[in-house]
Every structure is written in C-alpha cells, then in structure tokens.
GROMACS .gro file of C-alpha atoms in nm:
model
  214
    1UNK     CA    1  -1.140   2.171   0.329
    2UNK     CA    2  -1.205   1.899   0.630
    3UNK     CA    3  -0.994   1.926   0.956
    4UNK     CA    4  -0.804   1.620   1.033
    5UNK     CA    5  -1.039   1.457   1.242
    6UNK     CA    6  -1.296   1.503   0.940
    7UNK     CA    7  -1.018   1.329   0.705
    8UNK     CA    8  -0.938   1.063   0.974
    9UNK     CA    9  -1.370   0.978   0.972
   10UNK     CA   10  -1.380   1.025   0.580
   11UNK     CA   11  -1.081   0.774   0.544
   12UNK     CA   12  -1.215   0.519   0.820
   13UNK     CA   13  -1.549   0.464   0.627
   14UNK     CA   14  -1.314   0.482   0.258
   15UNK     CA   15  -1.057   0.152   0.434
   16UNK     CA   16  -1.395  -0.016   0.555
   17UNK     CA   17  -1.527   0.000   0.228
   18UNK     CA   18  -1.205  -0.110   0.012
   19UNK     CA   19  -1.153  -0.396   0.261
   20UNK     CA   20  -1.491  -0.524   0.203
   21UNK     CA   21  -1.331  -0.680  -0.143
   22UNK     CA   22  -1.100  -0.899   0.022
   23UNK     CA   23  -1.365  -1.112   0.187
   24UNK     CA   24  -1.460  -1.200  -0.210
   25UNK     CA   25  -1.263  -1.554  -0.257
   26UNK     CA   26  -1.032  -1.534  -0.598
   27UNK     CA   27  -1.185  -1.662  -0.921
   28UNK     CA   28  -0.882  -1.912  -0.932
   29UNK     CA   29  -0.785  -2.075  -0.590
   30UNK     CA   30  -0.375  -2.090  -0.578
   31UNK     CA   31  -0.130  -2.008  -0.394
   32UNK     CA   32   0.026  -1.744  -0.529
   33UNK     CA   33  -0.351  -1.568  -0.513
   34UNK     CA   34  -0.346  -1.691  -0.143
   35UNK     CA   35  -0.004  -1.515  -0.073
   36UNK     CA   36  -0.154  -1.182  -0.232
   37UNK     CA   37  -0.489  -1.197  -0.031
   38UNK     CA   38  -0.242  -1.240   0.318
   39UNK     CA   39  -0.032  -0.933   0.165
   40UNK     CA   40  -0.357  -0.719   0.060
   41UNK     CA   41  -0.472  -0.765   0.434
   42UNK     CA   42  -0.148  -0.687   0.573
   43UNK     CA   43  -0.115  -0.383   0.348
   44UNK     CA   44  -0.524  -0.279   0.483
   45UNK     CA   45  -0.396  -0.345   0.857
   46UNK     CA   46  -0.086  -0.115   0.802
   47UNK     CA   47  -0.391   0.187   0.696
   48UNK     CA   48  -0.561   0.122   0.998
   49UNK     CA   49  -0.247   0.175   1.240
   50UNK     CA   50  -0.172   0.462   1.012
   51UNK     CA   51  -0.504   0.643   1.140
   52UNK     CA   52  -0.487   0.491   1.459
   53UNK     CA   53  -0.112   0.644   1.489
   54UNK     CA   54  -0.216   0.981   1.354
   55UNK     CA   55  -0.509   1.011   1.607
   56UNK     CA   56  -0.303   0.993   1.861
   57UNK     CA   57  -0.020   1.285   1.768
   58UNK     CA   58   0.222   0.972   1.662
   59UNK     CA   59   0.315   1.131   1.320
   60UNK     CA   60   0.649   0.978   1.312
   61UNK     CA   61   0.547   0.628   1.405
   62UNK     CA   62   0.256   0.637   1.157
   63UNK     CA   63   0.470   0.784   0.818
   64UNK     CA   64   0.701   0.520   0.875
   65UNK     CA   65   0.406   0.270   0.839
   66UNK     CA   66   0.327   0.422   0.503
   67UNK     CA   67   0.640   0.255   0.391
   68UNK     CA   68   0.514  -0.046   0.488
   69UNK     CA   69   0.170  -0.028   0.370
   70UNK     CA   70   0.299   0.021  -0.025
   71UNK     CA   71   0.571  -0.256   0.030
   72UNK     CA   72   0.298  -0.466   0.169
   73UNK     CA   73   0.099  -0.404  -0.163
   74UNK     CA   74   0.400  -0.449  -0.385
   75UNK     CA   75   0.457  -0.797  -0.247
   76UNK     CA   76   0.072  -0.897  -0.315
   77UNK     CA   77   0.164  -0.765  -0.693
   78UNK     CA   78   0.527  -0.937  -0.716
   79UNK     CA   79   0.340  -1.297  -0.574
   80UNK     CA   80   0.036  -1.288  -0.812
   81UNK     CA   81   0.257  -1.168  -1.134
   82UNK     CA   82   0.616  -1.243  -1.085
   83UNK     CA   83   0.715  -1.500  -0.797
   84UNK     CA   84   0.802  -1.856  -0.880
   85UNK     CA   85   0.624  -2.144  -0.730
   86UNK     CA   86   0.925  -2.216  -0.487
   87UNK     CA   87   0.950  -1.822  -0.430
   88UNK     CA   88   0.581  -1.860  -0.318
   89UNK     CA   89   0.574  -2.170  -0.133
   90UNK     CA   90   0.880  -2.065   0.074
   91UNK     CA   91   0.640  -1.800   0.251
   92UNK     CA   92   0.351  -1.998   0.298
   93UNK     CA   93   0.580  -2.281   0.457
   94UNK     CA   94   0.491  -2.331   0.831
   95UNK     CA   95   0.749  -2.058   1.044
   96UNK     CA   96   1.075  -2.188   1.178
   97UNK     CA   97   1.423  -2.114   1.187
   98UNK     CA   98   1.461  -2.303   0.851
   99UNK     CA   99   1.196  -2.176   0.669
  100UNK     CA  100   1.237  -1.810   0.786
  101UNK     CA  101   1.642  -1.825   0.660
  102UNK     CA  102   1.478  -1.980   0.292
  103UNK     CA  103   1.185  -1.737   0.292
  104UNK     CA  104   1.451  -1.458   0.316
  105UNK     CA  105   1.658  -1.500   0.008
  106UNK     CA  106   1.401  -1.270  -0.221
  107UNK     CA  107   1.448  -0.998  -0.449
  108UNK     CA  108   1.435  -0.619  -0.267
  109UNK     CA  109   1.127  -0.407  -0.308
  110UNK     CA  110   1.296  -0.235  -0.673
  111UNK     CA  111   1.422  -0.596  -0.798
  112UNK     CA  112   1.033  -0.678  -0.775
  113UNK     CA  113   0.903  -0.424  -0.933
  114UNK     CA  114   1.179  -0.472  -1.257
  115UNK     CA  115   1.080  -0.842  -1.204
  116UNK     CA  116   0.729  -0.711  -1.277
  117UNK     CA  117   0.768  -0.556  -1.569
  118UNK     CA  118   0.609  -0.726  -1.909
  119UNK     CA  119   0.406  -0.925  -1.723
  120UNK     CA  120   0.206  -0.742  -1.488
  121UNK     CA  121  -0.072  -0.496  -1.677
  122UNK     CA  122   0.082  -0.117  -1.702
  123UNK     CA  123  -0.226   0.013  -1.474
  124UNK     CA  124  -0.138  -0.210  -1.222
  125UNK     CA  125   0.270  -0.146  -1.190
  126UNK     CA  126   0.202   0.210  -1.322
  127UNK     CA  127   0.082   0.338  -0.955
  128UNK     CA  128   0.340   0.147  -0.779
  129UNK     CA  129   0.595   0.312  -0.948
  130UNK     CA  130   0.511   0.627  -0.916
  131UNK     CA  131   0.450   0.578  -0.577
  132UNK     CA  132   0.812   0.482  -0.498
  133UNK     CA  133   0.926   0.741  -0.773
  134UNK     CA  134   0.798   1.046  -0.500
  135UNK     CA  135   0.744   0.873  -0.211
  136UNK     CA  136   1.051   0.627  -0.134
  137UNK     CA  137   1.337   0.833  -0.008
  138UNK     CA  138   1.156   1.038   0.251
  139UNK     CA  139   0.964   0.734   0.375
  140UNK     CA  140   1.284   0.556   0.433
  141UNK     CA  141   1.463   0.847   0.577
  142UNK     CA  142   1.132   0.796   0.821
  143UNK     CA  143   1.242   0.449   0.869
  144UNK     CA  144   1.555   0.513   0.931
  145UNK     CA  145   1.613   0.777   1.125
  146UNK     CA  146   1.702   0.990   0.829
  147UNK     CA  147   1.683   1.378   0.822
  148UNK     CA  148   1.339   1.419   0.798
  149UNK     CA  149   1.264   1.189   1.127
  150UNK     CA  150   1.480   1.420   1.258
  151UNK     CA  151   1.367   1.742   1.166
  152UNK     CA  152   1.021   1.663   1.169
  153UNK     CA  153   0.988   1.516   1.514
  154UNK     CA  154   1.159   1.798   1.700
  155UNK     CA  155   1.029   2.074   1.547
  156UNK     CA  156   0.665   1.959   1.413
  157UNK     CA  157   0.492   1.820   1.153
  158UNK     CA  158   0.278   2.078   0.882
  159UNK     CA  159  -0.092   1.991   0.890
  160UNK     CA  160  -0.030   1.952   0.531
  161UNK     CA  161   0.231   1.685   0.547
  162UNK     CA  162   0.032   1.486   0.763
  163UNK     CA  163  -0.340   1.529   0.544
  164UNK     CA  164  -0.079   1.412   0.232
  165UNK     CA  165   0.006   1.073   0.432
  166UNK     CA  166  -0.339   1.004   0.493
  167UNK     CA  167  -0.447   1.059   0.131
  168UNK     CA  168  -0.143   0.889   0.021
  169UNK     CA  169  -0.245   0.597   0.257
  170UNK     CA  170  -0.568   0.588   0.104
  171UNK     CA  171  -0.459   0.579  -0.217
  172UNK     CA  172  -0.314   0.257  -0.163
  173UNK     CA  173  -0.582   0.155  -0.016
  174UNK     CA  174  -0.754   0.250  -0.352
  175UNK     CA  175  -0.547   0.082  -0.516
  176UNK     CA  176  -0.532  -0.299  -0.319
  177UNK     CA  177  -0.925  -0.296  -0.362
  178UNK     CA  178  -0.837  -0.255  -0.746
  179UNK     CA  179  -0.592  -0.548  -0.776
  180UNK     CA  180  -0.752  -0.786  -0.564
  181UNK     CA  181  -1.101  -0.688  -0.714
  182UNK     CA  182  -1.001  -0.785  -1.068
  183UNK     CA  183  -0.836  -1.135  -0.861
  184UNK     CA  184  -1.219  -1.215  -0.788
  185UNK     CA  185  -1.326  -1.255  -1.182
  186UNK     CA  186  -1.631  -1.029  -1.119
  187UNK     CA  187  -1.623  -0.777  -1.370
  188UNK     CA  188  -1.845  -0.508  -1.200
  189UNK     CA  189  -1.630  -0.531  -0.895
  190UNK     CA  190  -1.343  -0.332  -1.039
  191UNK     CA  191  -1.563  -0.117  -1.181
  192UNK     CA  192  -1.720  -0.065  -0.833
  193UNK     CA  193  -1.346   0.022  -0.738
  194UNK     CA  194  -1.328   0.309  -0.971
  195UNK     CA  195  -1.640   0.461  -0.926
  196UNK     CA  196  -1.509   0.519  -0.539
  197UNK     CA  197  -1.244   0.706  -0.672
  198UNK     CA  198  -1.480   0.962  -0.793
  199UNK     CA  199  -1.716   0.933  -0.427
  200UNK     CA  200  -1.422   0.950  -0.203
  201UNK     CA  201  -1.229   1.208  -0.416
  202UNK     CA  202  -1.215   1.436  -0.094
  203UNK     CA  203  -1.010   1.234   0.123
  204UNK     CA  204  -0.795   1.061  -0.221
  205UNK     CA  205  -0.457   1.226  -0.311
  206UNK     CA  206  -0.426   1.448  -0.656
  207UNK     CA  207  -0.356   1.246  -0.951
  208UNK     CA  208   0.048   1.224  -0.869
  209UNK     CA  209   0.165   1.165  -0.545
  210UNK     CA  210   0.417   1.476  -0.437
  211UNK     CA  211   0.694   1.453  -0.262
  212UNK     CA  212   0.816   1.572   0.051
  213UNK     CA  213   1.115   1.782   0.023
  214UNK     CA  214   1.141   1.999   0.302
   0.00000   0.00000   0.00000
C-alpha cells in the first residue's frame, strides 16, 4: 500500500501521461470536437487542483472539485455526441452578457446524459453513469454544504476517503484520455489508453466506484 504522498507522485506522472493525448489534433476538425478538447482540458485542470488541494490538507476544497472534474468530462461527451450545432456554437460565441444568458439555457448534467443515450457508444456513457450512480449525492452534499462537508471538515477526513478521491480522480482522468484518444482516429492510441489501465492499476480505483456513506 503507498502513503499519500506516494499516491499524490504515482497520480502526478498517471495526469501527465493521460494529458499528453490532448495535444493530438482530432481526426475531424469541428466544433463540436473543439468544444470537447476545451472540456477534456478543463476536466485535466480540475485533477491537477485536486492534488494540488489534497497536498496541502484542503480535503474539502479538493472533493468538491471532483464534482467538477466528471461534469467537466460529461460536457466533452454531451458536445461530441448529443449537442446541436446552435447548442454548440452558443459556447464557443465570444463572452458577453448576451452570449453568457444564451449559453445558459442547456440541459442539467442528468438531462445530458439521457440526451446521450442511443447515440453515444455504451463504453463511453457506461462509466459516466456509474460514476454519478455512487458518486453524485455525496459530491454535491460537498458542494453544497451538505452533511458530509459538515461532518467531514470538523471532525476529519479517513485516509481512506481521501486515497478513494484521488483514485476516483484518476479514473476520470483514465477515462478523458479514452474519449478524446478515439477523437484523434489513431487506432493504437486508445489502445495505448487501456494498456495504462493495467500499468497504473496501483493508483486507479477498483472496477466500481464506491460510495461514501458515512
């Protein structure tokens, strides 16, 4: 078993690896593959604060992040296999006042993922899912301000809980390399993807993510 700072290392050199496959331009140049890419690096930037947060002994700042890692990644899914053109354009629009109000009027995280459904492949939406099936409710009682915010912050956090985010985190991670990978039209690149899965196994989560009931 590593120690936390031995995860934190282990997971570093897993995000720096993953990320590597966004710098690989999309076999098809769109938007809606542009609008994933932006999402897919949002979702990697969210992992770093994560280990930046937990680092530093900010456990509560960082689980909330987790939240926003997966709905980072489930917005890169929804663009590439679900969003309409005007859905699309409306966030790649130029910010203002206008275009922020348009940009705004989108389905919620679960609406996506139904949205989703028949047309993205099951091994894609299948993680997501189950994801939000364990992981949802305790993340947003992190967000806000729920019970286990509570709880957690003012009377500690188990080592456990916080190795499980991390894994969790890289799982995601895992899986962004996976989607964009098979974006680039490569075929040995999502196959590169999977064989991490079997290299980084030590700092990955079990094959469901648990959740956090206590």
């Amino acid at each position: 078993m590593m120690n936390l700072d031995s995860l934190l290392i282990r997971s570093a050199e897993y995000e720096k690896l993953m990320s590597q496959y966004l710098a690989i331009p999309p076999a098809v140049a769109s938007p809606k593959n542009h609008a994933s890419r932006i999402m897919c690096s949002v979702a990697f930037e969210h992992s770093e604060s994560i280990k930046i947060l937990l680092a530093t002994g900010n456990f509560t700042s960082a689980i909330g992040l987790l939240r926003l890692q997966f709905e980072a990644l489930v917005r890169a899914h929804w663009f590439h296999f679900s969003a309409t053109e005007i859905q699309i354009n409306k966030h790649l629009a130029d910010l203002t006042n206008e275009s922020a109000n348009r940009a705004s009027k989108i389905p919620m995280l679960t609406e996506m993922l139904e949205k989703m459904e028949g047309k993205a492949p099951e091994n894609a939406l299948l993680p997501l899912l189950e994801f939000k099936q364990y992981s949802w409710k305790p993340l947003s009682s992190y967000i806000h301000g729920g019970i286990h915010a509570i709880n957690r912050h003012s009377k500690g956090y188990p080592i456990e809980l916080i190795e499980q985010v991390l894994r969790n985190s890289n799982g995601l991670n895992g899986t962004t390399a996976y989607f964009w990978s098979q974006l680039t039209g490569q075929a040995n690149k999502p196959k590169e993807v999977m064989k991490s899965f079997n290299e980084f196994r030590d700092c990955l989560p079990s094959d469901r993510l648990k959740n956090e009931n206590n």
